[in-house]
mmCIF file of C-alpha atoms in Angstrom:
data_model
loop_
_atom_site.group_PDB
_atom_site.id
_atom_site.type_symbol
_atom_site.label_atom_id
_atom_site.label_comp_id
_atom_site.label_asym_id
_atom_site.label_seq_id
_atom_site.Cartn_x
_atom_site.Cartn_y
_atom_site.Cartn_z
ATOM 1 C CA UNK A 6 -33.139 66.163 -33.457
ATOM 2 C CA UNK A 7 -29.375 66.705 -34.356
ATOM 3 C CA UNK A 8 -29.048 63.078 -35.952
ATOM 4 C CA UNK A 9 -31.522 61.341 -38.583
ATOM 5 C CA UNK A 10 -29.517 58.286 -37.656
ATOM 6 C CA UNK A 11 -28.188 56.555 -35.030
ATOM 7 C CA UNK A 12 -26.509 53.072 -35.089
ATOM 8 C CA UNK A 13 -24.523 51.935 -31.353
ATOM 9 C CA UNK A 14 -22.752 48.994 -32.085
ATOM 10 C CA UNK A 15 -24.311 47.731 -34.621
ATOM 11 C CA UNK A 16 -24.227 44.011 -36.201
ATOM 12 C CA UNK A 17 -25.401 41.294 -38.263
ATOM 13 C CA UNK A 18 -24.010 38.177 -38.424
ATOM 14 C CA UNK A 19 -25.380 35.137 -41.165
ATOM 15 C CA UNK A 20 -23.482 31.529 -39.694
ATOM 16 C CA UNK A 21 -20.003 32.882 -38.304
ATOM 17 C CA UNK A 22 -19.170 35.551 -40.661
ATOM 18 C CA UNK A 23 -19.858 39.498 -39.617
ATOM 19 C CA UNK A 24 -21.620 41.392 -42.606
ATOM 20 C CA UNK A 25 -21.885 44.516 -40.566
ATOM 21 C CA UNK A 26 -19.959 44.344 -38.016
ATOM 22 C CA UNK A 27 -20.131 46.855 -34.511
ATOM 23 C CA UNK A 28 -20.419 49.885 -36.478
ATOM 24 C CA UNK A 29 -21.629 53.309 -34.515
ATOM 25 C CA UNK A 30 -21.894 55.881 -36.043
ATOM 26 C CA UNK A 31 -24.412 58.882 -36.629
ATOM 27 C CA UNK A 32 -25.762 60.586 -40.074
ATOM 28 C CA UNK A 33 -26.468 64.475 -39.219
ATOM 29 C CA UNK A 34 -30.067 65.733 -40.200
ATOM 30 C CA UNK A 35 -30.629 68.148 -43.166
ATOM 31 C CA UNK A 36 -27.314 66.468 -45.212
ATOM 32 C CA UNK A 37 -26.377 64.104 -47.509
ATOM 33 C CA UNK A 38 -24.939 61.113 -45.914
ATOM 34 C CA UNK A 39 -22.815 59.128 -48.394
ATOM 35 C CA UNK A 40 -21.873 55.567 -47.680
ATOM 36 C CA UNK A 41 -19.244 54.333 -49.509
ATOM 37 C CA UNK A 42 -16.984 50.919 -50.160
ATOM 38 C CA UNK A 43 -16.011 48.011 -52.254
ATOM 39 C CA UNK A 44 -18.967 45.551 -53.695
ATOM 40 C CA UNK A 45 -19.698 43.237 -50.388
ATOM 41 C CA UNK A 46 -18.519 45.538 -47.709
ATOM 42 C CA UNK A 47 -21.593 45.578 -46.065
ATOM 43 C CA UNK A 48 -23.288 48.655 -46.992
ATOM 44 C CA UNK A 49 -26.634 46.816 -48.447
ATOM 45 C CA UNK A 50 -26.962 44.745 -45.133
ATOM 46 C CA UNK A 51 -26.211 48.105 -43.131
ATOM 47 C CA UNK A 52 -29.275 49.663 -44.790
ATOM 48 C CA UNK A 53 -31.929 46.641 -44.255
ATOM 49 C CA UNK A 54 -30.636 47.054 -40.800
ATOM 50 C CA UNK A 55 -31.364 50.728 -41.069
ATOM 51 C CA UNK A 56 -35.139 49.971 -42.662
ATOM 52 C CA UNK A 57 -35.925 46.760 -40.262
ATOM 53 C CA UNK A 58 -35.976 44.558 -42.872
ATOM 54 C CA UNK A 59 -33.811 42.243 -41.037
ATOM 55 C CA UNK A 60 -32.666 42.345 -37.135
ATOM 56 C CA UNK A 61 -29.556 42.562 -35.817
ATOM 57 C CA UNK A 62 -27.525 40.273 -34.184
ATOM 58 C CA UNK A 63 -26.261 42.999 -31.927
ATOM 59 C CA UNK A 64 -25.961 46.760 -31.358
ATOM 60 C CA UNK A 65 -29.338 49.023 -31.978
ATOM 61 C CA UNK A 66 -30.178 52.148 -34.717
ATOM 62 C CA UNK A 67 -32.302 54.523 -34.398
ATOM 63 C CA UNK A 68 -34.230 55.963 -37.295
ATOM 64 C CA UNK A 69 -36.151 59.427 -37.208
ATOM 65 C CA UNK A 70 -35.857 58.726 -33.436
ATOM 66 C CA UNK A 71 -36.928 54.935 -33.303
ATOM 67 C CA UNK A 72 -35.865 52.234 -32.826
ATOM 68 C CA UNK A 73 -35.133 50.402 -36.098
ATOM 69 C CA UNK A 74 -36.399 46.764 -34.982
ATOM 70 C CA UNK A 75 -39.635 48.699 -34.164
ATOM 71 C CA UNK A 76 -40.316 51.160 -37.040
ATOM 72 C CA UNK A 77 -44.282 51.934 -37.803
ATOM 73 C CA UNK A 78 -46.490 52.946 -40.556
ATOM 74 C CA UNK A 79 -46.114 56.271 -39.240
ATOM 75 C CA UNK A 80 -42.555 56.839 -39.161
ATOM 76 C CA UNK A 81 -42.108 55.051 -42.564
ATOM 77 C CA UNK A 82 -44.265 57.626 -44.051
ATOM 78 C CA UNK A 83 -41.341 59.934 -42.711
ATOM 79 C CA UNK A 84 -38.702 57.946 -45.086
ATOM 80 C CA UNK A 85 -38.249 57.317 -48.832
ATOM 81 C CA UNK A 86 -36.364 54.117 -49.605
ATOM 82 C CA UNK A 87 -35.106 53.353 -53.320
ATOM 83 C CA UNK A 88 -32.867 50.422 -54.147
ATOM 84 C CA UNK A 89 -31.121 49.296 -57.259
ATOM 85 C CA UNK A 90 -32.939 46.072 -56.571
ATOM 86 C CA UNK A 91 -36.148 47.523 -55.739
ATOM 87 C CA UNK A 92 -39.225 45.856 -57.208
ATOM 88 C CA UNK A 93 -41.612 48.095 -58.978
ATOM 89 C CA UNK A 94 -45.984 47.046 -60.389
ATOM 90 C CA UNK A 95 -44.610 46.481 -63.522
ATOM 91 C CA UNK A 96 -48.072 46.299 -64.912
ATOM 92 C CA UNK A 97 -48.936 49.948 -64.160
ATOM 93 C CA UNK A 98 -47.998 52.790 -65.686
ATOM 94 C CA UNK A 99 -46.341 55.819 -63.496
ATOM 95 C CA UNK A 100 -49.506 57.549 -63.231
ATOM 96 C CA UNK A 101 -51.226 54.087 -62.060
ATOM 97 C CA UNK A 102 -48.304 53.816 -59.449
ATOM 98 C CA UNK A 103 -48.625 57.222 -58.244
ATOM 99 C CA UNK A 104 -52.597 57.209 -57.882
ATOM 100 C CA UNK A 105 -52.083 53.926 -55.758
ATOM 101 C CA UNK A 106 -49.267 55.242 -53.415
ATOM 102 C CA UNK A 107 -50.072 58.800 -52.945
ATOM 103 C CA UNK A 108 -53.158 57.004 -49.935
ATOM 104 C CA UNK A 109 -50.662 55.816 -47.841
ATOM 105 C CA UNK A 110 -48.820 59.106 -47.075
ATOM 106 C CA UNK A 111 -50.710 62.284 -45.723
ATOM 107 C CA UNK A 112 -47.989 64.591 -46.660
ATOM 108 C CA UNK A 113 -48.170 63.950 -50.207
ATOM 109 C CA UNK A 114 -47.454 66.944 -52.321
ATOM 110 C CA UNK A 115 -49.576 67.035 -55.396
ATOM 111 C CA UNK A 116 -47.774 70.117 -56.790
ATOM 112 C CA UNK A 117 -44.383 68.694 -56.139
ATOM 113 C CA UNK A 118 -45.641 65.368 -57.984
ATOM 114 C CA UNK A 119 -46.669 67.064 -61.018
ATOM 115 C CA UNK A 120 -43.607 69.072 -60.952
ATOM 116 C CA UNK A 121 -41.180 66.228 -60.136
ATOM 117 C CA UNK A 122 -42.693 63.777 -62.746
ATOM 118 C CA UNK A 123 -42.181 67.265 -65.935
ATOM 119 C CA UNK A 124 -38.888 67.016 -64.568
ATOM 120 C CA UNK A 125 -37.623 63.982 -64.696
ATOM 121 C CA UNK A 126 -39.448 63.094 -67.775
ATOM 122 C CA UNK A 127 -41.904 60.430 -66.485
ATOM 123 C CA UNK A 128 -45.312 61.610 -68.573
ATOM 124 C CA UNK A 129 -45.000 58.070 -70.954
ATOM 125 C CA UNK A 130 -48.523 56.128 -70.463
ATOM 126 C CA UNK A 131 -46.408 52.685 -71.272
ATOM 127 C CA UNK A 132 -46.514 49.683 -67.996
ATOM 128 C CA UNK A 133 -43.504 50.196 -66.294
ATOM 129 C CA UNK A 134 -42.242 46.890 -67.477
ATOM 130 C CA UNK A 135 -41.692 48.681 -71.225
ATOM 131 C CA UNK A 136 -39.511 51.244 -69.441
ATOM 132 C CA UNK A 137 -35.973 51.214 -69.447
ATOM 133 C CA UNK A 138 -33.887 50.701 -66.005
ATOM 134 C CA UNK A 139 -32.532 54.417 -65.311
ATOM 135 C CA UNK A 140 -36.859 55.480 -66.255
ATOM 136 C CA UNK A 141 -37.803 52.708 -63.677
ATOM 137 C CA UNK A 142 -35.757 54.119 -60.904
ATOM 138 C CA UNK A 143 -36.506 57.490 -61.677
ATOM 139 C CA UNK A 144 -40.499 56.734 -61.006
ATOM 140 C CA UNK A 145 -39.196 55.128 -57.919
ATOM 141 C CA UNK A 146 -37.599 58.057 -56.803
ATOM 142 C CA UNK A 147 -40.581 60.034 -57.664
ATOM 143 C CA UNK A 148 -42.903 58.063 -55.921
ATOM 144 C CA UNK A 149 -40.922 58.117 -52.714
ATOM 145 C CA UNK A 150 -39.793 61.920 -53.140
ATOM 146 C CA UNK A 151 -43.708 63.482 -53.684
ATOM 147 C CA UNK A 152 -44.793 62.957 -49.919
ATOM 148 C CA UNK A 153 -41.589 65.034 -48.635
ATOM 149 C CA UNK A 154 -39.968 62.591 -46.697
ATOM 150 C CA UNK A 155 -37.607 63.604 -43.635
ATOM 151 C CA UNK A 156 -35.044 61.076 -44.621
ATOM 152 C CA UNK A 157 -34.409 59.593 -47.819
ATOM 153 C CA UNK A 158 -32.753 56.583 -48.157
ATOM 154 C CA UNK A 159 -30.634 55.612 -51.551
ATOM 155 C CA UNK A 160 -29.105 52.230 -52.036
ATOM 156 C CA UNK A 161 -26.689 51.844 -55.275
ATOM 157 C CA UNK A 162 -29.538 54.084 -56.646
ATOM 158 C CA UNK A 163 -26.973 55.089 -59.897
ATOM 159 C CA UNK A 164 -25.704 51.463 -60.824
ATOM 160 C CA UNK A 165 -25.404 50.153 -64.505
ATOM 161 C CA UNK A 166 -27.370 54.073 -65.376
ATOM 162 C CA UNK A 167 -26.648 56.417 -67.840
ATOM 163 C CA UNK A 168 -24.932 59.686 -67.692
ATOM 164 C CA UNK A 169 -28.207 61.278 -68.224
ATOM 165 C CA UNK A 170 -30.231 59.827 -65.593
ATOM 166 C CA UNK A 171 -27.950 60.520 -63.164
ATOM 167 C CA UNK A 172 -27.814 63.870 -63.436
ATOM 168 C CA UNK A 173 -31.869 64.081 -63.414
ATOM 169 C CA UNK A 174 -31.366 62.028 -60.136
ATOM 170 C CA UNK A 175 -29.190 64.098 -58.580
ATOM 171 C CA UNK A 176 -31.013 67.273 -59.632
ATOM 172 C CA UNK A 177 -34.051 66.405 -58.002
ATOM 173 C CA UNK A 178 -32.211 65.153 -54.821
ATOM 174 C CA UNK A 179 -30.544 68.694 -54.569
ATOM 175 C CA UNK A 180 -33.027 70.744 -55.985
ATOM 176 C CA UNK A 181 -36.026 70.081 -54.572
ATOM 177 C CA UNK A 182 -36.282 70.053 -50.743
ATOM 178 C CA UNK A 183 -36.894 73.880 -50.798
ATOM 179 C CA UNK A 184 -38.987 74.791 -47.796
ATOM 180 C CA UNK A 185 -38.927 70.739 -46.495
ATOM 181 C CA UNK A 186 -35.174 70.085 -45.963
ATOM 182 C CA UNK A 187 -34.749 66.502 -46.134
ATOM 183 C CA UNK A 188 -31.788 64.375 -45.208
ATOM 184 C CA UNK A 189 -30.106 61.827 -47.318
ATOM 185 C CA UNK A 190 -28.380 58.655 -47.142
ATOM 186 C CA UNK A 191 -26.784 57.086 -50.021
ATOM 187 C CA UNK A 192 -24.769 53.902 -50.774
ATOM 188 C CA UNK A 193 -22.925 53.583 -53.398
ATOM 189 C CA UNK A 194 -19.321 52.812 -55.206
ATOM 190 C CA UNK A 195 -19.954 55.381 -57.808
ATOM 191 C CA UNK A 196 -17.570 57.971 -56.526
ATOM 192 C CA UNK A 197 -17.920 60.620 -59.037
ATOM 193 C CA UNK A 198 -21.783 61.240 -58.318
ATOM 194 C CA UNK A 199 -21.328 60.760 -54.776
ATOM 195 C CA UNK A 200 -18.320 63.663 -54.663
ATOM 196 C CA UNK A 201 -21.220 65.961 -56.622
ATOM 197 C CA UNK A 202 -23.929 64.801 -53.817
ATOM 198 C CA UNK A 203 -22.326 64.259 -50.368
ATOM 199 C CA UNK A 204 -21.228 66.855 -47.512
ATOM 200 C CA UNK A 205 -20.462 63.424 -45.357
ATOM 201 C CA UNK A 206 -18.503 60.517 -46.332
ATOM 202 C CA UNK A 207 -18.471 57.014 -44.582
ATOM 203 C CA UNK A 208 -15.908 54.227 -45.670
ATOM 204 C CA UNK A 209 -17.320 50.709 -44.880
ATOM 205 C CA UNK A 210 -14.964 47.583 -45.598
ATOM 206 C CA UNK A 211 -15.382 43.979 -44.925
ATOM 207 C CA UNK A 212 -18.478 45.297 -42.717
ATOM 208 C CA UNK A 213 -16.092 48.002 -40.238
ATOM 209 C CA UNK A 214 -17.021 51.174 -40.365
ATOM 210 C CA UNK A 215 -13.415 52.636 -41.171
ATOM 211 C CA UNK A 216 -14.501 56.612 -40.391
ATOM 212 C CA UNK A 217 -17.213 58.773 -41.069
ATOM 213 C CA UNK A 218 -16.474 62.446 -41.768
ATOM 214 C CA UNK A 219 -17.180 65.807 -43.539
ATOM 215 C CA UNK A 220 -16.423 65.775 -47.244
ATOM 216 C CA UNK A 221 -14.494 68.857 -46.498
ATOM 217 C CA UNK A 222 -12.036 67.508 -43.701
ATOM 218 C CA UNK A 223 -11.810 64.331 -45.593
ATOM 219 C CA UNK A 224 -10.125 66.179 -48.482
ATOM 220 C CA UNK A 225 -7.891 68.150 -45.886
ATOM 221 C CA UNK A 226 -6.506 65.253 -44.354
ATOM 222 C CA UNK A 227 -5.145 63.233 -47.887
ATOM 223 C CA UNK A 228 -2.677 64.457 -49.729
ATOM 224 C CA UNK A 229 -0.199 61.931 -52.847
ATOM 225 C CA UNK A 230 3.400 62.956 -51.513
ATOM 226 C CA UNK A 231 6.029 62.317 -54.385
ATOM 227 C CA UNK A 232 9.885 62.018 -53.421
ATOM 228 C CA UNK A 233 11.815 62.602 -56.000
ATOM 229 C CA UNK A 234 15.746 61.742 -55.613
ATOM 230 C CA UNK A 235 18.067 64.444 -56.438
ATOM 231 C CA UNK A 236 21.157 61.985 -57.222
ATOM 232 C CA UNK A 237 19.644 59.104 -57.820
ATOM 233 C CA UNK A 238 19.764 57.220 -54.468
ATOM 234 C CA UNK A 239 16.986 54.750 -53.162
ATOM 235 C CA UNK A 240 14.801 55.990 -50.625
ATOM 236 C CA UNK A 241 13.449 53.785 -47.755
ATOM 237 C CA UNK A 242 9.716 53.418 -48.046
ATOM 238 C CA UNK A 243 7.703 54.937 -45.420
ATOM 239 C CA UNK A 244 7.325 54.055 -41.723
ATOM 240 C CA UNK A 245 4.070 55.931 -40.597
ATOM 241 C CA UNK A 246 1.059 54.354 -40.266
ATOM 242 C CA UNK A 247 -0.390 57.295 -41.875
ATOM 243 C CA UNK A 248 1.684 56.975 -44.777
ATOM 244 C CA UNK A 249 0.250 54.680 -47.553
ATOM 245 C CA UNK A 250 2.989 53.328 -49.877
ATOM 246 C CA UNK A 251 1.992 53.633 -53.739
ATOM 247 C CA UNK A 252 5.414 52.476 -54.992
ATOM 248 C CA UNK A 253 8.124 53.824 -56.789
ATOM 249 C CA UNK A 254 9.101 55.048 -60.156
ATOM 250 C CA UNK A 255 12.425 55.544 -61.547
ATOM 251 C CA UNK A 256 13.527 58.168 -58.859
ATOM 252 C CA UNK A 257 10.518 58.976 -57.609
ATOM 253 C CA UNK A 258 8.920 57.626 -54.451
ATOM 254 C CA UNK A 259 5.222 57.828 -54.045
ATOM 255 C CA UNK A 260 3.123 57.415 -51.067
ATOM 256 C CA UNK A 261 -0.460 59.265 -49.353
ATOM 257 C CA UNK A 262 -0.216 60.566 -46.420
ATOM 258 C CA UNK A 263 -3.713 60.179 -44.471
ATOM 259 C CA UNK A 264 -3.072 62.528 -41.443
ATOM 260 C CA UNK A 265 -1.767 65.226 -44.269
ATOM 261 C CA UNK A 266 -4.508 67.946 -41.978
ATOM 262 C CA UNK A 267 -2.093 67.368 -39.000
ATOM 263 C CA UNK A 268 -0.583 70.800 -38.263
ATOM 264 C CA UNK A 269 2.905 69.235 -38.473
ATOM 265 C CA UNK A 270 2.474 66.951 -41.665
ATOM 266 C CA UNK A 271 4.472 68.229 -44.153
ATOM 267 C CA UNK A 272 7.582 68.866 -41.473
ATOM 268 C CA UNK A 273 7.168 65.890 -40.465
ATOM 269 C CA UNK A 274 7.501 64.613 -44.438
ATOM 270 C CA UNK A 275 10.406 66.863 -44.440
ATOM 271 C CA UNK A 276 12.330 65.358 -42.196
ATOM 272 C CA UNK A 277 11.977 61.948 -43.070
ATOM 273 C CA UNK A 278 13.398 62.441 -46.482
ATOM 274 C CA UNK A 279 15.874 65.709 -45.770
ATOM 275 C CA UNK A 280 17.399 67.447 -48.640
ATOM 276 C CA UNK A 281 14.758 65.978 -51.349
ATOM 277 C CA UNK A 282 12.336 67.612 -54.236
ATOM 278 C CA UNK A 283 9.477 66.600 -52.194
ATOM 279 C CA UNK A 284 5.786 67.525 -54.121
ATOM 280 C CA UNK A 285 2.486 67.351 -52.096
ATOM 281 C CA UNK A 286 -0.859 67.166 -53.896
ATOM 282 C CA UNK A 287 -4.519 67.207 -52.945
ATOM 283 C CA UNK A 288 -6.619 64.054 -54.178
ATOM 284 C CA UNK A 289 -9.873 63.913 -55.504
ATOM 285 C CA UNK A 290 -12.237 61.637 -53.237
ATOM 286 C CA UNK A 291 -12.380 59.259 -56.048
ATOM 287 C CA UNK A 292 -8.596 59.117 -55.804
ATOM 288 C CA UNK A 293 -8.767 58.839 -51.934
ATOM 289 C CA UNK A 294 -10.967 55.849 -52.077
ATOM 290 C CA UNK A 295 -9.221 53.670 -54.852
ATOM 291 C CA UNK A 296 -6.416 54.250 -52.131
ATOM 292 C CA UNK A 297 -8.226 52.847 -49.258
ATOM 293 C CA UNK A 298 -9.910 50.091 -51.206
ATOM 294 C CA UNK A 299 -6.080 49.053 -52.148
ATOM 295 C CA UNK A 300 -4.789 49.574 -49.357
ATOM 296 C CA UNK A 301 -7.959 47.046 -47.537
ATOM 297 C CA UNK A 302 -7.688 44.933 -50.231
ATOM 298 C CA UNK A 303 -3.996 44.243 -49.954
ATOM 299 C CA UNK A 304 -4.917 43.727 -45.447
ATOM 300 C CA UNK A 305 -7.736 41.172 -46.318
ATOM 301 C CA UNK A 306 -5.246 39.055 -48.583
ATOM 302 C CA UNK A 307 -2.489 39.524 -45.270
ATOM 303 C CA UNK A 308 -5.133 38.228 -43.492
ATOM 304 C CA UNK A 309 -5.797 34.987 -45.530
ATOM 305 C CA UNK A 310 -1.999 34.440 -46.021
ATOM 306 C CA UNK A 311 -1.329 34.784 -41.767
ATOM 307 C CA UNK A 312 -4.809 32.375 -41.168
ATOM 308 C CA UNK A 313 -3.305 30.175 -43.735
#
């Protein structure tokens, strides 16, 4: 199997308005998948899609193979789902929770458990109610990590945590597998711990899947392009579609050029705006998607304005 998932046209629909909406796309097995976008883009709804926990309206996925309307107790002991909104047994304690899952799943580890749980610091005997957020989600993690699942499935798993937690989250996502590579699939708008995670990116908004790519060619491909004028004349702003305006400043004229891995980018750059001090620099993802969440923002208000 080349893909853990597989979504064809995938949608949801609640009344008239499309919360996922004909996305296909694929997330390669043995990576880390990251799914990223504005609050409401879609990305919560794509994942109960993803975990059957509602149908769609349209389109099909395919999880581990199967179909996702159809998934049974044996392929979901082949995934570990955690959610930010995930509801734990607050009356046990970890070790109560553990003893009472480990039954369901005959690949459960006990060596990994033990070794997870010294890890990430999950040996207090209080109910899990006691327990702060970031300790919850960590025995939530655990508890879905100790069986070795082939696909693990993260939604918003770092909101609202600590600096801390996150990196003993992200530690035992890439730290772990060892001999039991596991695919991952996260959702989040936390770009800085998704840049340390992901080797695949995915850019949902307003339910459209906008692209899915590696990390690696998404970084080629975006580049902040400053014009600077040499005598102080006005530029005109640019004309590409590719070419994301970011304003100007004093003499200098900003914009990102999307297509910047395009063997003729920076002649064509050169040409547009001839006998300028023209500066090209690489942007950090978290950089590239405050430009794409402006730049989707500023389409969905055209959009309101034009159906006005």
């Amino acid at each position: 199997m080349t893909s853990a998932i597989e979504t064809q046209g995938l949608t949801r629909c609640f009344r008239r308005q499309a919360a996922v909406d004909g996305i296909t796309m694929q997330v390669p097995a043995g990576g880390v998948f990251a799914l990223i976008g504005p609050n409401g883009a879609g990305k919560t709804t794509f994942i109960k899609l993803l975990m059957g926990l509602i149908r769609p309206t349209r389109g099909s996925a395919r999880v581990l193979g199967r179909d996702s309307r159809r998934l049974d107790p044996s392929t979901f002991a082949r995934i570990g789902y955690v959610s930010e909104s995930q509801r734990l047994p607050d009356w046990m304690t970890t070790d109560e929770l553990l003893r009472n899952v480990r039954p369901f799943y005959p690949t459960w580890d006990d060596a990994l458990c033990r070794r997870l749980q010294r890890d990430l610091g999950l040996t207090d005997r209080k109910r899990l109610r006691a327990l702060s957020r970031g300790t919850r989600m960590k025995a939530a993690l655990l508890a879905s990590l100790a069986y070795q699942p082939e696909l693990i499935v993260l939604d918003e798993p770092f909101t609202g945590l600590d600096p801390l937690v996150r990196d003993e989250l992200i530690a035992a996502l890439l730290e772990l597998p060892g001999a039991h590579p596991w695919t991952v699939l996260v959702s989040s708008h936390d770009i800085e711990e998704v840049e340390r995670l992901a080797d695949w990116i995915g850019f949902i908004d307003r339910g459209r899947l906008l692209f899915a790519e590696p990390v690696a060619a998404l970084l080629a491909r975006f580049r902040l392009v400053e014009v600077v004028s040499e005598n102080g004349a006005a530029f005109a702003a640019p004309t590409l579609p590719a070419w994301v305006p970011q304003g100007t400043a004093g003499r200098t004229l900003r914009f990102v050029d999307t297509q910047h891995a395009a063997p003729d980018a920076a002649e064509r750059i050169q040409a547009a705006y001839a006998g300028a001090d023209i500066r090209m620099t690489p942007l950090s993802l978290r950089e590239i998607f405050v430009t794409l969440a402006r730049e989707a923002s500023a389409s969905s208000r055209s959009d309101v304005m034009e159906a006005s």
